[in-house]
mmCIF file of C-alpha atoms in Angstrom:
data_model
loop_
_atom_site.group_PDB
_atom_site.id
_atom_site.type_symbol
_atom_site.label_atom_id
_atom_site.label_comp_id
_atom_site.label_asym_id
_atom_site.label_seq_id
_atom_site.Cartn_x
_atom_site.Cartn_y
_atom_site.Cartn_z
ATOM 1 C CA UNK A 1 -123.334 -35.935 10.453
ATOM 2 C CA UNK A 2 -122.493 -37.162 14.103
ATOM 3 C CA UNK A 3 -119.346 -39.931 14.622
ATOM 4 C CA UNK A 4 -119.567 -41.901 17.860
ATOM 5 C CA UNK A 5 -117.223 -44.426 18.600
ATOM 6 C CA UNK A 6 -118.284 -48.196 19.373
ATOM 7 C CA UNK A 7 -117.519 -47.691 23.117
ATOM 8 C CA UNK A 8 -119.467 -44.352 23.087
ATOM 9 C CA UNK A 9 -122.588 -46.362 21.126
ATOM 10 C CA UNK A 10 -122.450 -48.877 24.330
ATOM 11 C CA UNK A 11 -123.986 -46.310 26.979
ATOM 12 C CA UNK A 12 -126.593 -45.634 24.404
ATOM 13 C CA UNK A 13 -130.072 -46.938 23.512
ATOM 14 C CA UNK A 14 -128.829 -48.086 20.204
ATOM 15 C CA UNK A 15 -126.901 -50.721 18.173
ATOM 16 C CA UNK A 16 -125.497 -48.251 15.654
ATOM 17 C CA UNK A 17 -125.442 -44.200 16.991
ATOM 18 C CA UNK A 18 -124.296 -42.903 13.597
ATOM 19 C CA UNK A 19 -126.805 -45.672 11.742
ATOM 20 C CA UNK A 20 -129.797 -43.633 13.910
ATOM 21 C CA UNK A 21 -128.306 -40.128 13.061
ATOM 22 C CA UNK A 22 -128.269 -41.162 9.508
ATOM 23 C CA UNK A 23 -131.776 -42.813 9.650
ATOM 24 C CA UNK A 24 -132.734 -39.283 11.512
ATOM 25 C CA UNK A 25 -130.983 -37.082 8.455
ATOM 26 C CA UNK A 26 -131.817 -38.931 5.458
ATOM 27 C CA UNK A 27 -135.535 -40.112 6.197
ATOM 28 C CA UNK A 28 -138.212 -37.976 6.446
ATOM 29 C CA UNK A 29 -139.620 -40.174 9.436
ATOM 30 C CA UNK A 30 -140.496 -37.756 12.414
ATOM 31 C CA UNK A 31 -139.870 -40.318 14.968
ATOM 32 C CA UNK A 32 -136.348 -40.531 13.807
ATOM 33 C CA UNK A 33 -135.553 -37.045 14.375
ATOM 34 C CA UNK A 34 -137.154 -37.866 17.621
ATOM 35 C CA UNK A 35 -134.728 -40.410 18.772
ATOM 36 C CA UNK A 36 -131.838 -38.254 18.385
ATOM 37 C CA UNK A 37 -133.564 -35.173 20.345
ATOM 38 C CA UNK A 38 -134.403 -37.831 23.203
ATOM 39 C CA UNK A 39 -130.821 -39.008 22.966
ATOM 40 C CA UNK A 40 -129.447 -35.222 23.408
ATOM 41 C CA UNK A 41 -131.718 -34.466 26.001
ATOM 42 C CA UNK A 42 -130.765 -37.413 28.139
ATOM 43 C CA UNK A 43 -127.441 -37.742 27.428
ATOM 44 C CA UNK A 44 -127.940 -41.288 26.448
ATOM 45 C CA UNK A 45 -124.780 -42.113 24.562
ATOM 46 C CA UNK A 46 -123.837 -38.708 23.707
ATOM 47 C CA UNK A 47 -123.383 -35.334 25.957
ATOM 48 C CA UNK A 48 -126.144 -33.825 27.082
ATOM 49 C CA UNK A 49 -126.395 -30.693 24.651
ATOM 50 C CA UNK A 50 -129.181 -28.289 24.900
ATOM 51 C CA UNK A 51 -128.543 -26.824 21.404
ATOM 52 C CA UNK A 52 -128.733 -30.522 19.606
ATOM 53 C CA UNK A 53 -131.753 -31.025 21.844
ATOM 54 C CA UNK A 54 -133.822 -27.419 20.274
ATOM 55 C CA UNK A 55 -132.408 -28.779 16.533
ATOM 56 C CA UNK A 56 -134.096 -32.031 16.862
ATOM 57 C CA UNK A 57 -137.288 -31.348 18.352
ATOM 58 C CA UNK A 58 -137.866 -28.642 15.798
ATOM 59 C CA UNK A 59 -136.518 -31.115 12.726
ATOM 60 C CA UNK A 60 -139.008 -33.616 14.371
ATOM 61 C CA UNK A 61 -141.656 -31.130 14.196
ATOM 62 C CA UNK A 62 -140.861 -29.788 10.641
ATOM 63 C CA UNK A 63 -141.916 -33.519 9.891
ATOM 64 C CA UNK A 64 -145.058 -33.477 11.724
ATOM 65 C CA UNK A 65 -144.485 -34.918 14.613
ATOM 66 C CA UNK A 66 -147.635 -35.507 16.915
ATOM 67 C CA UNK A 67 -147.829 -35.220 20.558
ATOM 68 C CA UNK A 68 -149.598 -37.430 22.596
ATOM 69 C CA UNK A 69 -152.801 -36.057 23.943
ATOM 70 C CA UNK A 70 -152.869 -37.541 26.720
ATOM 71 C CA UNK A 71 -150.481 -37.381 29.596
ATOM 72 C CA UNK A 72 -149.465 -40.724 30.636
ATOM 73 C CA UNK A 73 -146.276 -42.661 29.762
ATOM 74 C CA UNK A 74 -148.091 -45.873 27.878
ATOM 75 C CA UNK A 75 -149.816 -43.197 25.872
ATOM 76 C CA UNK A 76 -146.842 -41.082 24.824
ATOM 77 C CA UNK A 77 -144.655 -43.923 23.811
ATOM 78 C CA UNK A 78 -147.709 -45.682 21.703
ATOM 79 C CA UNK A 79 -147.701 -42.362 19.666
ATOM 80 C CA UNK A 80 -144.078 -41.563 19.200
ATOM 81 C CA UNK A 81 -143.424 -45.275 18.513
ATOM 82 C CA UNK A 82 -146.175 -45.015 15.792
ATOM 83 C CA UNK A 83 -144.534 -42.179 13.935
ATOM 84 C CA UNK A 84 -141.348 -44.045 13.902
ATOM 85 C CA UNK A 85 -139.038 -43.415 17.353
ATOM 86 C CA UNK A 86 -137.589 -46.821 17.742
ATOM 87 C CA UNK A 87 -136.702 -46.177 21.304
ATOM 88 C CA UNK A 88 -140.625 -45.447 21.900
ATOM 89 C CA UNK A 89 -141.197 -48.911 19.789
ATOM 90 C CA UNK A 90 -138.812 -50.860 22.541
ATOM 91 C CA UNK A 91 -140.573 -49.226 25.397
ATOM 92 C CA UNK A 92 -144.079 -49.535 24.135
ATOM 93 C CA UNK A 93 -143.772 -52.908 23.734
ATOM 94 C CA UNK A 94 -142.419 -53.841 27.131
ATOM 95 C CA UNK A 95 -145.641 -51.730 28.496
ATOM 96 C CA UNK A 96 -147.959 -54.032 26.394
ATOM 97 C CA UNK A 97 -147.030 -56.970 28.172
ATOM 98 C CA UNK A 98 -145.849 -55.684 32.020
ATOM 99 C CA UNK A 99 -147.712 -52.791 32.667
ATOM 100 C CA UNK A 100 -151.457 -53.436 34.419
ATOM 101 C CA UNK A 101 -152.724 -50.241 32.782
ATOM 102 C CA UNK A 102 -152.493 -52.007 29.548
ATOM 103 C CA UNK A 103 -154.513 -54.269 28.246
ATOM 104 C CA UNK A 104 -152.246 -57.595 27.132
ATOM 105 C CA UNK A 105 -151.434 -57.973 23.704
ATOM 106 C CA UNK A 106 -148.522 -60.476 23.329
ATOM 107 C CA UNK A 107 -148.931 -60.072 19.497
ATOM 108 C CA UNK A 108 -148.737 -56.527 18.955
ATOM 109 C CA UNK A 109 -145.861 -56.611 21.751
ATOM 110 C CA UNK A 110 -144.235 -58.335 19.443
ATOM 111 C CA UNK A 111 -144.241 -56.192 16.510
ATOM 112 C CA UNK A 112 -143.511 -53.179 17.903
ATOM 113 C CA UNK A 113 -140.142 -54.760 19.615
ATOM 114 C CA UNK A 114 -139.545 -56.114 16.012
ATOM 115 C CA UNK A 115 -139.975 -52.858 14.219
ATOM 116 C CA UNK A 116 -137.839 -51.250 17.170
ATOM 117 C CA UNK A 117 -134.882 -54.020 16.671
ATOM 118 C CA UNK A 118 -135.081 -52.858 13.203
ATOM 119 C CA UNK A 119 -134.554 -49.514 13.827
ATOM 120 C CA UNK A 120 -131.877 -50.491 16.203
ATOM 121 C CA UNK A 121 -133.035 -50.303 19.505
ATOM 122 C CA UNK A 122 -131.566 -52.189 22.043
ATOM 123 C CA UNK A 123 -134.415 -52.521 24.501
ATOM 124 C CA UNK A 124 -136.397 -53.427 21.582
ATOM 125 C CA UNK A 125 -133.525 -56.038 20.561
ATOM 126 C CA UNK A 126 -133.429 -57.502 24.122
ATOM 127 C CA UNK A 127 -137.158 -57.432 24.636
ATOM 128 C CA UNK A 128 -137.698 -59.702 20.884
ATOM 129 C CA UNK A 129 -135.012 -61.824 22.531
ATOM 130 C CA UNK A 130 -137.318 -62.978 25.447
ATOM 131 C CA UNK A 131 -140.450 -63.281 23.255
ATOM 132 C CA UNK A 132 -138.586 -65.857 21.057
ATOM 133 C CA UNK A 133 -137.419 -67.643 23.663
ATOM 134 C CA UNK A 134 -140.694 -67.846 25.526
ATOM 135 C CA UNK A 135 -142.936 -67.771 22.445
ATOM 136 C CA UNK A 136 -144.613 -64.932 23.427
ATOM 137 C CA UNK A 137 -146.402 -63.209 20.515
ATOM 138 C CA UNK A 138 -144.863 -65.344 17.897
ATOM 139 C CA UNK A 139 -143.725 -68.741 17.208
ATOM 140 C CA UNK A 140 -140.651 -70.028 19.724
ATOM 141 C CA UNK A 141 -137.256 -70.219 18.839
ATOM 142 C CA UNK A 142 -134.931 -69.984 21.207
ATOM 143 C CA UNK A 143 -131.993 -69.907 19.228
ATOM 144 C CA UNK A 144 -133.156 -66.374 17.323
ATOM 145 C CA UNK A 145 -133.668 -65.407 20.968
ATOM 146 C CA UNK A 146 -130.082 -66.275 21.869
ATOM 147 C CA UNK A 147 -128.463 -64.771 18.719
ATOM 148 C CA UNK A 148 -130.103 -61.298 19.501
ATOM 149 C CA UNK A 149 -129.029 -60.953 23.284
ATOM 150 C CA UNK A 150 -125.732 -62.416 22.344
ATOM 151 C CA UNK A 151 -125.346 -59.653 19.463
ATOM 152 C CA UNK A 152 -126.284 -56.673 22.497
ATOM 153 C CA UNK A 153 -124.091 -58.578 24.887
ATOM 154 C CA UNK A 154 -121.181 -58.638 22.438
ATOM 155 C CA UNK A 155 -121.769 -55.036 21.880
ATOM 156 C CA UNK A 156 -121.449 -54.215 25.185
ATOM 157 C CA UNK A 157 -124.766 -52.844 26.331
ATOM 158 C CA UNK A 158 -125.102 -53.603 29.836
ATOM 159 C CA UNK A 159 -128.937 -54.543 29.686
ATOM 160 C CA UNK A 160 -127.985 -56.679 27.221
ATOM 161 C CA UNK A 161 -124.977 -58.202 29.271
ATOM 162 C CA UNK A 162 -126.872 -58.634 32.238
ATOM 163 C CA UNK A 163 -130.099 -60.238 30.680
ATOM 164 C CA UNK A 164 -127.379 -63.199 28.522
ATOM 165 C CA UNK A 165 -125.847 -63.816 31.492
ATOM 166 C CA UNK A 166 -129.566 -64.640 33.309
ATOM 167 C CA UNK A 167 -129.484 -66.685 30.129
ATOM 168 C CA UNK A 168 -126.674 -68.771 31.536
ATOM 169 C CA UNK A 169 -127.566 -68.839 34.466
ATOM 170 C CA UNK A 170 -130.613 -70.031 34.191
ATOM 171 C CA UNK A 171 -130.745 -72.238 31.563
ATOM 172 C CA UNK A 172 -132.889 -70.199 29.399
ATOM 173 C CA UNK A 173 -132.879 -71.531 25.337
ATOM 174 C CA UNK A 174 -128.863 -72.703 26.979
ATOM 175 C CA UNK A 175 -127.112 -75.071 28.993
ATOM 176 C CA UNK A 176 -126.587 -73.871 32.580
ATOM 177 C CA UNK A 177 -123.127 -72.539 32.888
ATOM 178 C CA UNK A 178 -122.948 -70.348 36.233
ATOM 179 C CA UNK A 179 -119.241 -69.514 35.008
ATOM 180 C CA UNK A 180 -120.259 -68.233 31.821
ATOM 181 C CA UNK A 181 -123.002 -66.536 33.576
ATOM 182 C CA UNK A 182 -120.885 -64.552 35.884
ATOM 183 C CA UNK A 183 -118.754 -63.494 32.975
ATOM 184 C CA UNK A 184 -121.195 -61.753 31.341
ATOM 185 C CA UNK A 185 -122.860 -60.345 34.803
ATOM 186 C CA UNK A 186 -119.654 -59.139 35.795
ATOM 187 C CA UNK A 187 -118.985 -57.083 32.607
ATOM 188 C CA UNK A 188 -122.409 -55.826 33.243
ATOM 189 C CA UNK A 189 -121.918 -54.898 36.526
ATOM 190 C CA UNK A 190 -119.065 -53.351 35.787
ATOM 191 C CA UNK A 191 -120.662 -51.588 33.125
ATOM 192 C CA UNK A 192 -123.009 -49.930 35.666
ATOM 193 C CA UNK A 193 -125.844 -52.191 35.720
ATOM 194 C CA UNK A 194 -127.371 -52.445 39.035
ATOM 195 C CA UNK A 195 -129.149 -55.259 38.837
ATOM 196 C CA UNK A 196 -126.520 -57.218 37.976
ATOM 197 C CA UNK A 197 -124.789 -56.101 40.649
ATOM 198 C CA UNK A 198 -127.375 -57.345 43.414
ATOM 199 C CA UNK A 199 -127.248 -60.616 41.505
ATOM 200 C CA UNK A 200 -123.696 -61.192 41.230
ATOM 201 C CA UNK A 201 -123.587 -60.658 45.638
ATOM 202 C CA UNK A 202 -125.959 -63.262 45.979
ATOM 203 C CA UNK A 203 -123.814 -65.618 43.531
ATOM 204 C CA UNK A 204 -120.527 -64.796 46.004
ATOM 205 C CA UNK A 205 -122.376 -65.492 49.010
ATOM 206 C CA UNK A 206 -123.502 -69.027 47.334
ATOM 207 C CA UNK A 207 -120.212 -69.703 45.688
ATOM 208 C CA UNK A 208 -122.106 -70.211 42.230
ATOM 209 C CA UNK A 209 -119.971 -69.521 39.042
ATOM 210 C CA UNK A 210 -117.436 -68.241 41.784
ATOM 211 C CA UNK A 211 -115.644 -69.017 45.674
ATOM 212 C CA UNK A 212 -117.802 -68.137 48.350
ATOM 213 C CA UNK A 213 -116.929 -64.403 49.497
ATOM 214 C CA UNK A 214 -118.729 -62.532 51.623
ATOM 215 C CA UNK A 215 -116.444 -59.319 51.100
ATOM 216 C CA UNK A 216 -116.938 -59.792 47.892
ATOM 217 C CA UNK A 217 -120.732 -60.209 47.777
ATOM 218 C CA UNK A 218 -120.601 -57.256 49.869
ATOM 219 C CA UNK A 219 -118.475 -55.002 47.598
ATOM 220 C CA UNK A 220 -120.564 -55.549 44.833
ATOM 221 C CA UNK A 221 -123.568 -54.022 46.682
ATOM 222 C CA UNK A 222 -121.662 -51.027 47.861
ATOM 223 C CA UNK A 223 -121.087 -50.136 44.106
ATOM 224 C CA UNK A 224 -124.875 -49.555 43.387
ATOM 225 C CA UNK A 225 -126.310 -46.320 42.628
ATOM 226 C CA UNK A 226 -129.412 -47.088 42.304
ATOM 227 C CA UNK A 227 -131.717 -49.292 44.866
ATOM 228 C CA UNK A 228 -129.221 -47.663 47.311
ATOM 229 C CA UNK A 229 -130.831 -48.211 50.335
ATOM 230 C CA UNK A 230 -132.036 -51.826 49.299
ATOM 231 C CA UNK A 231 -128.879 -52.139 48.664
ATOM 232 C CA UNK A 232 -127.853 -51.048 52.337
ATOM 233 C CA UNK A 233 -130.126 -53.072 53.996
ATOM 234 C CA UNK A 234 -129.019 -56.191 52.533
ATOM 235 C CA UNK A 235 -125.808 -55.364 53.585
ATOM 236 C CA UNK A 236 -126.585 -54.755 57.198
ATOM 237 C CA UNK A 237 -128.630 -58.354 57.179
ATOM 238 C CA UNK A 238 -125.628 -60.032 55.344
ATOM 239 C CA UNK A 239 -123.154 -58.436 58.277
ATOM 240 C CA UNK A 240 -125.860 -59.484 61.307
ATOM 241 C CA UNK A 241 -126.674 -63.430 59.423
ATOM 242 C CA UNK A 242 -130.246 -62.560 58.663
ATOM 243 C CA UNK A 243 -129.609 -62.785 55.064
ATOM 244 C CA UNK A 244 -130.055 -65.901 52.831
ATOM 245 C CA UNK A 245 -129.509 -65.807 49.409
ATOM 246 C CA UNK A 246 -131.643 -67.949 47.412
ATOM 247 C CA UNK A 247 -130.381 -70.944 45.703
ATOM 248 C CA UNK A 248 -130.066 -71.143 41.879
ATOM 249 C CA UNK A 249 -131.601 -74.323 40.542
#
């Protein structure tokens, strides 16, 4: 058996690394042995390791492990997350209720993103978060909504950073706190989340949570790598005046 440390686990698409290892060893669920063959081929949370990778997939296939007939992403998630891969439950359930090619089903969105947060998922975990707090798919309740992204945020999973500090900023199932909203977009940021990064310029060029500062605002774009040449362009508008952030109500 595989030992990851906590700060290892962070990077990764689960709570608990060893927990999904474990789940992968002692279970005879296909899907499991799935997870940690997508993990390995990746490199999500561990090295990528080409060896690992072969193990898995075959261990996954020793348990009979179905491949998806048809070759589109919705498709292939729906069928790994049905033999068990939580990290195909968390994405299968954010395509049931954002992608157009999918019919909407709010209720069996929900399930799958609860079986995934079961599994230990962290997309799953964050994605249960927002149906709780918008009542999408099951009953609201804001404050099970909170206590999941605050678990993910705590654990240091930058999705899970960046999406409790939108929390805070905008008043979602909370108080509006811009402070403790950059806080927890900062450590996202800093934990490589792009997003957060584009959010946290507009907050220094507003002077929300923080002072106004433009260099600032302006650093924080230069650090993404991804959305690079949004990224540029907003600094080149932010330089000439053009840009104007908008304002957080």
């Amino acid at each position: 058996e595989q030992s990851y440390t906590p700060e290892t686990m962070t990077a990764g698409p689960f709570t608990d690394l060893n927990q999904a290892y474990k789940r992968a060893i002692h279970s005879d669920i296909a899907g499991a042995a799935f997870d940690i063959y997508f993990v390995h081929s990746k490199g999500y949370g561990v090295p990528k390791d080409k060896a690992a990778e072969v193990f898995w997939l075959g261990h996954a296939k020793d348990r009979g492990l179905e491949f998806p007939k048809k070759d589109s992403t919705i498709s292939k998630w729906k069928v790994y997350a049905d033999q068990g891969s939580a990290i195909a439950q968390g994405s299968y359930s954010s395509s049931l209720v954002t992608d157009v090619l999918v019919e909407n089903h709010e209720r069996k969105a929900f399930l799958y993103a609860q079986r995934g947060a079961r599994n230990g998922s962290y997309e799953a975990i964050i994605k249960r978060a927002k149906f709780f707090t918008e009542g999408t798919g099951t009953e609201p309740d804001p404050i099970k909504g909170i206590d999941d992204l605050k678990k993910v945020a705590i654990a240091g999973n930058s999705n899970g950073l960046y999406e409790y500090g939108l929390y805070w900023l905008y008043a979602r199932g909370v108080w509006q706190d811009t402070k403790e909203a950059v806080n927890y977009l900062t450590q996202a940021a800093e934990a490589g989340n792009n997003l957060a990064m584009f959010v946290l310029s507009d907050l220094y060029l507003l002077g929300h949570g923080v002072e106004k500062d433009e260099d600032k605002a302006i650093e924080w774009l230069g650090k993404a790598n991804a959305n690079v040449e949004a990224a540029e362009n907003r600094i080149s508008k932010i330089l000439d005046g053009s840009y104007q952030a908008k304002e957080i109500k």
